[in-house]
CSV table of C-alpha atoms (C1' of nucleotides) in Angstrom, one decimal:
chain,number,residue,atom,x,y,z
A,1432,MET,CA,1.0,-30.1,9.3
A,1433,ASP,CA,0.3,-29.4,5.7
A,1434,ASN,CA,-1.9,-26.7,4.3
A,1435,PRO,CA,-3.9,-28.1,1.3
A,1436,LEU,CA,-4.8,-24.5,0.3
A,1437,HIS,CA,-1.3,-23.8,-0.9
A,1438,GLU,CA,-2.3,-25.7,-4.1
A,1439,PHE,CA,-4.9,-23.2,-5.0
A,1440,PRO,CA,-4.0,-20.0,-6.8
A,1441,GLY,CA,-7.1,-18.4,-5.3
A,1442,TYR,CA,-5.6,-18.9,-1.8
A,1443,LEU,CA,-2.2,-17.6,-2.9
A,1444,LEU,CA,-3.9,-14.5,-4.4
A,1445,ARG,CA,-5.8,-13.9,-1.2
A,1446,ARG,CA,-2.8,-14.3,1.1
A,1447,ALA,CA,-0.6,-12.2,-1.2
A,1448,ALA,CA,-3.1,-9.4,-1.3
A,1449,ALA,CA,-3.6,-9.5,2.5
A,1450,ALA,CA,0.1,-9.4,3.1
A,1451,ARG,CA,0.9,-6.5,0.7
A,1452,MET,CA,-2.2,-4.5,1.9
A,1453,ALA,CA,-1.1,-4.8,5.5
A,1454,GLU,CA,2.4,-3.6,4.4
A,1455,LEU,CA,0.9,-0.6,2.5
A,1456,SER,CA,-1.3,0.2,5.6
A,1457,GLN,CA,1.8,0.5,7.6
A,1458,ARG,CA,3.5,2.7,5.0
A,1459,LEU,CA,0.5,5.0,5.1
A,1460,ALA,CA,0.2,5.1,8.9
A,1461,PRO,CA,2.4,8.2,9.2
A,1462,LEU,CA,-0.1,10.1,7.0
A,1463,ARG,CA,-3.0,8.8,9.2
A,1464,LEU,CA,-4.8,7.4,6.1
A,1465,THR,CA,-6.2,4.0,5.3
A,1466,VAL,CA,-5.5,2.5,1.9
A,1467,SER,CA,-9.0,3.3,0.7
A,1468,GLU,CA,-8.7,6.9,1.9
A,1469,ALA,CA,-5.3,7.3,0.1
A,1470,SER,CA,-6.8,5.8,-3.0
A,1471,VAL,CA,-9.6,8.3,-3.0
A,1472,VAL,CA,-7.2,11.2,-2.6
A,1473,ALA,CA,-5.0,9.9,-5.4
A,1474,VAL,CA,-8.0,9.7,-7.8
A,1475,ILE,CA,-9.2,13.2,-6.9
A,1476,ALA,CA,-5.7,14.5,-7.5
A,1477,ASP,CA,-5.7,13.2,-11.0
A,1478,ASN,CA,-9.4,14.0,-11.7
A,1479,PRO,CA,-10.4,17.2,-9.9
A,1480,GLY,CA,-14.1,18.0,-10.0
A,1481,LEU,CA,-15.4,14.4,-9.9
A,1482,SER,CA,-18.4,13.7,-7.6
A,1483,GLN,CA,-18.3,11.2,-4.7
A,1484,THR,CA,-20.2,8.8,-6.7
A,1485,GLU,CA,-17.9,9.0,-9.7
A,1486,VAL,CA,-14.8,8.5,-7.5
A,1487,GLY,CA,-16.5,5.6,-5.9
A,1488,ARG,CA,-17.3,4.0,-9.3
A,1489,MET,CA,-13.6,4.2,-10.3
A,1490,LEU,CA,-12.6,2.5,-7.0
A,1491,ALA,CA,-15.5,0.1,-6.7
A,1492,ILE,CA,-16.6,1.8,-3.5
A,1493,GLN,CA,-20.4,2.3,-3.2
A,1494,ARG,CA,-21.6,5.9,-2.7
A,1495,ALA,CA,-23.1,5.1,0.6
A,1496,ASN,CA,-19.6,4.1,1.8
A,1497,MET,CA,-17.9,7.0,0.0
A,1498,ASN,CA,-19.8,9.6,1.9
A,1499,PRO,CA,-18.4,9.3,5.5
A,1500,MET,CA,-14.9,8.9,4.0
A,1501,VAL,CA,-15.1,12.1,1.9
A,1502,ARG,CA,-16.6,14.0,4.9
A,1503,ARG,CA,-13.7,12.8,7.1
A,1504,LEU,CA,-11.2,13.9,4.4
A,1505,SER,CA,-13.0,17.2,4.1
A,1506,GLU,CA,-13.0,17.8,7.9
A,1507,ARG,CA,-9.2,17.2,7.9
A,1508,GLY,CA,-8.8,19.9,5.3
A,1509,ILE,CA,-7.6,17.6,2.6
A,1510,VAL,CA,-10.6,17.5,0.3
A,1511,LEU,CA,-12.8,20.4,-0.7
A,1512,MET,CA,-16.5,19.7,-1.4
A,1513,ARG,CA,-17.7,22.4,-3.8
A,1514,GLN,CA,-21.0,22.8,-5.6
A,1515,GLY,CA,-20.9,20.9,-8.9
A,1516,ASN,CA,-23.3,19.8,-11.6
A,1517,GLY,CA,-26.8,19.2,-10.4
A,1518,ARG,CA,-26.7,18.0,-6.8
A,1519,ALA,CA,-23.3,16.5,-7.4
A,1520,LEU,CA,-20.4,18.0,-5.4
A,1521,GLY,CA,-17.2,18.7,-7.3
A,1522,LEU,CA,-14.4,17.2,-5.2
A,1523,THR,CA,-11.0,18.9,-5.3
A,1524,LEU,CA,-7.9,18.9,-3.2
A,1525,SER,CA,-6.9,21.8,-0.9
A,1526,LYS,CA,-3.3,23.1,-1.0
A,1527,GLU,CA,-2.6,20.9,1.9
A,1528,GLY,CA,-4.4,18.1,0.1
A,1529,ARG,CA,-2.1,18.4,-2.8
A,1530,VAL,CA,0.9,18.0,-0.5
A,1531,VAL,CA,-0.8,14.9,1.0
A,1532,ALA,CA,-1.5,13.5,-2.5
A,1533,ASP,CA,2.2,13.8,-3.4
A,1534,ALA,CA,3.2,11.9,-0.3
A,1535,ILE,CA,0.6,9.3,-1.1
A,1536,VAL,CA,2.0,8.8,-4.6
A,1537,ALA,CA,5.5,8.6,-3.2
A,1538,THR,CA,4.3,5.9,-0.8
A,1539,PHE,CA,2.6,4.0,-3.5
A,1540,LEU,CA,5.8,4.1,-5.6
A,1541,ASP,CA,7.9,2.8,-2.6
A,1542,HIS,CA,5.4,0.1,-2.1
A,1543,GLU,CA,5.4,-0.9,-5.7
A,1544,ALA,CA,9.2,-1.1,-5.7
A,1545,GLY,CA,9.1,-3.2,-2.6
A,1546,MET,CA,6.6,-5.6,-4.2
A,1547,MET,CA,8.5,-6.0,-7.4
A,1548,ALA,CA,11.8,-6.6,-5.4
A,1549,ARG,CA,10.2,-9.8,-4.1
A,1550,VAL,CA,9.7,-11.2,-7.6
A,1551,PRO,CA,12.6,-12.9,-9.4
A,1552,GLU,CA,13.8,-10.7,-12.2
A,1553,ASP,CA,12.7,-12.9,-15.0
A,1554,LEU,CA,9.1,-13.0,-13.7
A,1555,ARG,CA,8.7,-9.2,-13.1
A,1556,PRO,CA,7.4,-8.5,-16.6
A,1557,MET,CA,4.6,-11.0,-16.0
A,1558,VAL,CA,3.3,-9.5,-12.8
A,1559,ALA,CA,1.0,-6.8,-14.2
A,1560,PRO,CA,-0.3,-9.0,-17.1
A,1561,VAL,CA,-1.0,-11.9,-14.7
A,1562,LEU,CA,-2.8,-9.6,-12.2
A,1563,MET,CA,-4.8,-7.9,-14.9
A,1564,ALA,CA,-5.9,-11.2,-16.3
A,1565,LEU,CA,-7.0,-12.4,-12.8
A,1566,TRP,CA,-8.9,-9.2,-12.2
A,1567,ALA,CA,-10.4,-8.5,-15.6
A,1568,PRO,CA,-14.1,-9.4,-16.2
A,1569,ARG,CA,-14.6,-12.1,-18.7
A,1570,ALA,CA,-16.6,-11.4,-21.9
A,1571,GLY,CA,-20.2,-10.9,-21.1
A,1572,GLU,CA,-19.6,-10.4,-17.4
A,1573,ALA,CA,-20.9,-7.4,-15.6
A,1574,VAL,CA,-18.4,-4.7,-14.8
A,1575,GLU,CA,-19.2,-2.8,-11.6
A,1576,SER,CA,-16.6,-0.1,-11.8
A,1577,GLU,CA,-14.6,2.3,-13.9
B,197,MET,CA,-11.7,10.1,-16.2
B,198,ASP,CA,-8.5,8.1,-15.6
B,199,ASN,CA,-7.6,6.0,-12.7
B,200,PRO,CA,-3.9,6.6,-11.8
B,201,LEU,CA,-4.0,3.5,-9.6
B,202,HIS,CA,-4.1,1.2,-12.6
B,203,GLU,CA,-0.3,1.7,-12.9
B,204,PHE,CA,0.3,0.1,-9.5
B,205,PRO,CA,0.6,-3.6,-9.2
B,206,GLY,CA,-0.5,-3.3,-5.6
B,207,TYR,CA,-3.8,-1.9,-6.8
B,208,LEU,CA,-4.2,-4.7,-9.4
B,209,LEU,CA,-3.4,-7.3,-6.7
B,210,ARG,CA,-6.1,-5.8,-4.4
B,211,ARG,CA,-8.8,-5.6,-7.1
B,212,ALA,CA,-8.0,-9.1,-8.5
B,213,ALA,CA,-8.2,-10.6,-5.0
B,214,ALA,CA,-11.4,-8.8,-4.2
B,215,ALA,CA,-13.1,-9.8,-7.4
B,216,ARG,CA,-12.1,-13.5,-7.1
B,217,MET,CA,-13.0,-13.7,-3.4
B,218,ALA,CA,-16.4,-12.3,-4.2
B,219,GLU,CA,-16.8,-14.9,-6.8
B,220,LEU,CA,-15.7,-17.7,-4.5
B,221,SER,CA,-18.1,-16.4,-1.8
B,222,GLN,CA,-20.9,-16.9,-4.3
B,223,ARG,CA,-19.8,-20.4,-5.2
B,224,LEU,CA,-19.7,-21.3,-1.5
B,225,ALA,CA,-23.1,-19.7,-0.7
B,226,PRO,CA,-25.1,-22.9,-1.3
B,227,LEU,CA,-23.0,-24.5,1.5
B,228,ARG,CA,-23.8,-21.5,3.8
B,229,LEU,CA,-20.1,-21.1,4.4
B,230,THR,CA,-17.8,-18.1,4.2
B,231,VAL,CA,-14.4,-18.4,2.5
B,232,SER,CA,-12.8,-18.4,5.9
B,233,GLU,CA,-15.0,-21.1,7.3
B,234,ALA,CA,-14.5,-23.3,4.2
B,235,SER,CA,-10.8,-22.9,4.5
B,236,VAL,CA,-10.9,-23.9,8.2
B,237,VAL,CA,-12.9,-27.1,7.3
B,238,ALA,CA,-10.5,-27.9,4.5
B,239,VAL,CA,-7.5,-27.6,6.8
B,240,ILE,CA,-9.1,-29.8,9.4
B,241,ALA,CA,-10.0,-32.4,6.8
B,242,ASP,CA,-6.3,-32.7,5.9
B,243,ASN,CA,-5.0,-32.4,9.4
B,244,PRO,CA,-7.4,-34.0,11.9
B,245,GLY,CA,-6.6,-33.4,15.5
B,246,LEU,CA,-5.1,-29.9,15.2
B,247,SER,CA,-6.2,-27.3,17.8
B,248,GLN,CA,-8.0,-24.1,17.0
B,249,THR,CA,-4.8,-22.2,17.5
B,250,GLU,CA,-2.8,-24.4,15.2
B,251,VAL,CA,-5.4,-24.2,12.4
B,252,GLY,CA,-5.5,-20.4,12.9
B,253,ARG,CA,-1.7,-20.3,12.5
B,254,MET,CA,-1.9,-22.1,9.2
B,255,LEU,CA,-4.5,-19.7,7.9
B,256,ALA,CA,-3.2,-16.5,9.5
B,257,ILE,CA,-6.3,-16.2,11.7
B,258,GLN,CA,-5.8,-15.3,15.3
B,259,ARG,CA,-7.1,-17.6,17.9
B,260,ALA,CA,-9.4,-15.0,19.3
B,261,ASN,CA,-11.1,-15.0,15.9
B,262,MET,CA,-11.0,-18.7,15.4
B,263,ASN,CA,-13.0,-19.4,18.5
B,264,PRO,CA,-16.5,-18.2,17.4
B,265,MET,CA,-16.0,-19.7,14.0
B,266,VAL,CA,-15.1,-23.2,15.3
B,267,ARG,CA,-18.0,-23.0,17.7
B,268,ARG,CA,-20.3,-22.1,14.9
B,269,LEU,CA,-19.0,-25.1,12.8
B,270,SER,CA,-19.4,-27.3,15.8
B,271,GLU,CA,-23.0,-26.3,16.4
B,272,ARG,CA,-23.7,-27.1,12.8
B,273,GLY,CA,-22.4,-30.6,13.3
B,274,ILE,CA,-19.5,-30.1,10.9
B,275,VAL,CA,-16.6,-30.0,13.3
B,276,LEU,CA,-16.1,-32.0,16.4
B,277,MET,CA,-14.2,-30.5,19.4
B,278,ARG,CA,-12.6,-33.3,21.3
B,279,GLN,CA,-10.2,-33.3,24.2
B,280,GLY,CA,-6.7,-33.0,22.9
B,281,ASN,CA,-3.2,-32.4,24.3
B,282,GLY,CA,-3.1,-30.2,27.4
B,283,ARG,CA,-5.9,-27.7,27.2
B,284,ALA,CA,-6.0,-27.9,23.4
B,285,LEU,CA,-9.0,-29.3,21.7
B,286,GLY,CA,-8.4,-31.8,18.9
B,287,LEU,CA,-10.5,-30.7,16.0
B,288,THR,CA,-11.9,-33.4,13.6
B,289,LEU,CA,-14.7,-33.6,11.1
B,290,SER,CA,-18.0,-35.4,11.7
B,291,LYS,CA,-19.3,-37.8,9.0
B,292,GLU,CA,-21.4,-34.9,7.7
B,293,GLY,CA,-18.3,-32.7,8.0
B,294,ARG,CA,-16.4,-34.9,5.7
B,295,VAL,CA,-19.2,-34.7,3.1
B,296,VAL,CA,-19.0,-30.9,3.4
B,297,ALA,CA,-15.2,-30.9,3.1
B,298,ASP,CA,-15.5,-32.8,-0.2
B,299,ALA,CA,-18.0,-30.3,-1.5
B,300,ILE,CA,-15.6,-27.5,-0.4
B,301,VAL,CA,-12.7,-29.0,-2.3
B,302,ALA,CA,-14.8,-29.5,-5.4
B,303,THR,CA,-15.8,-25.8,-5.2
B,304,PHE,CA,-12.2,-24.7,-4.7
B,305,LEU,CA,-11.2,-26.7,-7.8
B,306,ASP,CA,-14.1,-25.2,-9.9
B,307,HIS,CA,-13.0,-21.8,-8.7
B,308,GLU,CA,-9.4,-22.5,-9.6
B,309,ALA,CA,-10.4,-23.6,-13.1
B,310,GLY,CA,-12.4,-20.5,-13.5
B,311,MET,CA,-9.5,-18.3,-12.5
B,312,MET,CA,-7.0,-19.9,-14.7
B,313,ALA,CA,-9.4,-19.7,-17.7
B,314,ARG,CA,-9.1,-15.9,-17.4
B,315,VAL,CA,-5.4,-16.1,-18.0
B,316,PRO,CA,-3.9,-16.3,-21.5
B,317,GLU,CA,-2.5,-19.8,-21.9
B,318,ASP,CA,1.2,-18.7,-22.2
B,319,LEU,CA,0.9,-16.9,-18.8
B,320,ARG,CA,-0.7,-19.7,-16.9
B,321,PRO,CA,2.5,-21.3,-15.7
B,322,MET,CA,3.6,-18.0,-14.2
B,323,VAL,CA,0.4,-17.5,-12.1
B,324,ALA,CA,1.5,-19.6,-9.1
B,325,PRO,CA,5.1,-18.4,-9.1
B,326,VAL,CA,4.2,-14.8,-9.4
B,327,LEU,CA,1.6,-15.0,-6.6
B,328,MET,CA,4.0,-17.0,-4.3
B,329,ALA,CA,6.7,-14.3,-4.9
B,330,LEU,CA,4.2,-11.5,-4.0
B,331,TRP,CA,3.1,-13.4,-0.9
B,332,ALA,CA,6.4,-14.8,0.4
B,333,PRO,CA,8.1,-13.0,3.2
B,334,ARG,CA,11.5,-11.6,2.3
B,335,ALA,CA,14.7,-12.9,4.0
B,336,GLY,CA,14.8,-11.7,7.6
B,337,GLU,CA,11.1,-10.8,7.6
B,338,ALA,CA,8.8,-12.1,10.3
B,339,VAL,CA,6.5,-14.9,9.3
B,340,GLU,CA,3.2,-14.7,11.2
B,341,SER,CA,1.7,-18.0,10.0
B,342,GLU,CA,2.3,-21.7,9.1
C,1383,DT,C1',5.8,-19.9,33.0
C,1384,DA,C1',4.0,-20.8,28.4
C,1385,DT,C1',0.2,-22.1,25.7
C,1386,DT,C1',-4.7,-22.6,24.7
C,1387,DG,C1',-9.4,-21.3,25.0
C,1388,DT,C1',-12.5,-17.7,25.8
C,1389,DT,C1',-14.8,-13.2,26.0
C,1390,DA,C1',-15.2,-8.4,25.0
C,1391,DT,C1',-14.4,-4.7,22.1
C,1392,DA,C1',-13.4,-1.8,18.2
C,1393,DC,C1',-12.1,-0.6,13.6
C,1394,DT,C1',-12.3,-1.2,8.5
C,1395,DC,C1',-14.6,-2.7,4.6
C,1396,DT,C1',-18.6,-4.0,2.4
C,1397,DA,C1',-23.7,-4.3,1.3
C,1398,DT,C1',-28.6,-3.0,1.4
C,1399,DA,C1',-32.4,-0.1,2.1
C,1400,DA,C1',-34.5,4.1,2.4
C,1401,DC,C1',-34.9,8.9,2.4
C,1402,DT,C1',-33.9,13.8,0.5
C,1403,DA,C1',-32.5,17.0,-3.1
C,1404,DT,C1',-32.0,18.5,-7.7
C,1405,DA,C1',-31.7,18.3,-12.8
D,97,DT,C1',-37.8,10.0,-13.5
D,98,DA,C1',-32.9,9.5,-12.9
D,99,DT,C1',-28.9,10.7,-10.4
D,100,DA,C1',-26.4,12.3,-6.2
D,101,DG,C1',-26.0,12.8,-1.4
D,102,DT,C1',-27.1,11.1,3.0
D,103,DT,C1',-28.2,8.2,7.0
D,104,DA,C1',-28.8,3.9,9.3
D,105,DT,C1',-27.7,-0.7,9.8
D,106,DA,C1',-25.7,-5.3,9.4
D,107,DG,C1',-22.3,-8.7,8.3
D,108,DA,C1',-17.6,-10.0,7.5
D,109,DG,C1',-12.6,-9.8,8.7
D,110,DT,C1',-9.2,-8.2,11.7
D,111,DA,C1',-6.7,-6.5,15.9
D,112,DT,C1',-5.8,-6.0,20.9
D,113,DA,C1',-6.4,-6.7,25.7
D,114,DA,C1',-7.5,-9.5,29.4
D,115,DC,C1',-8.7,-13.5,32.0
D,116,DA,C1',-9.2,-18.7,33.0
D,117,DA,C1',-7.4,-23.4,32.5
D,118,DT,C1',-3.8,-26.6,32.0
D,119,DA,C1',0.8,-28.7,31.1
DNA sequence: TATTGTTATACTCTATAACTATA
DNA sequence: TATAGTTATAGAGTATAACAATA
């Protein structure tokens, strides 16, 4: 039984991402947050006052999908939706939200350490450059986020 | 507006995988196959006679989720479901299925070339080793597939 | 009993369209 | 008009539970 897909870096990329995201989901489970929700909170923590749409642009999440997530986080008392510029709502974290954000960042750092520990030491400096190259848009290609 | 997540290799991994999978989806669109479906066909092409469950194990797809996919591929005349060992069905490709499988492999190769072209030449030899390290289970960790 | 196929169900993420509100 | 928020909906992928069929 051999898997021909093991030859393809695209398959390795897909499986690696799926495995590590499942692991991160488990690490975030005690906070009752999905990876997407935790990412949104982390971005708001570093950029208080952004609108839903702007946060979504940074994370490549469409505003239609941001909305129910932000409302959920607001109902849980983590995110505050205040009047902002124009119709935009300025998103900030509540006091409790800032505690949650600290826990999220700690979880992300643990996860990062666990990921890097898998990689042989001589390859570790290549991890970020390789992943950035695989992600980055090529010249002339449309960029949908950031 | 800065994105704190850019520091985390886990985030880079997630975004890279999402971007490349979206690209592969588009490449497979003319065949009217999802990435998962194309992977199933590719595995059957290299391992005729496997059961749904066995193919699923190789791709980390649960048998409950394999079932409707295999039926869909069977209805389209790509996969043949023949009596196998015990209750298991031996999956093989039809003549048309083998033509589709060739197109799938060609698409995968194109996609691989496109991916590698993004990576600076000196980093290319590290791509597969880095991705395998990020995927591979650590010693003592449960392996759910293959 | 263990494995496979099957059905049902639910959750997450993603994508599109369309509507409202406001500068 | 352009941008932001909102709602509805649909398609993928994934996860669990439960049941039938067969060695």
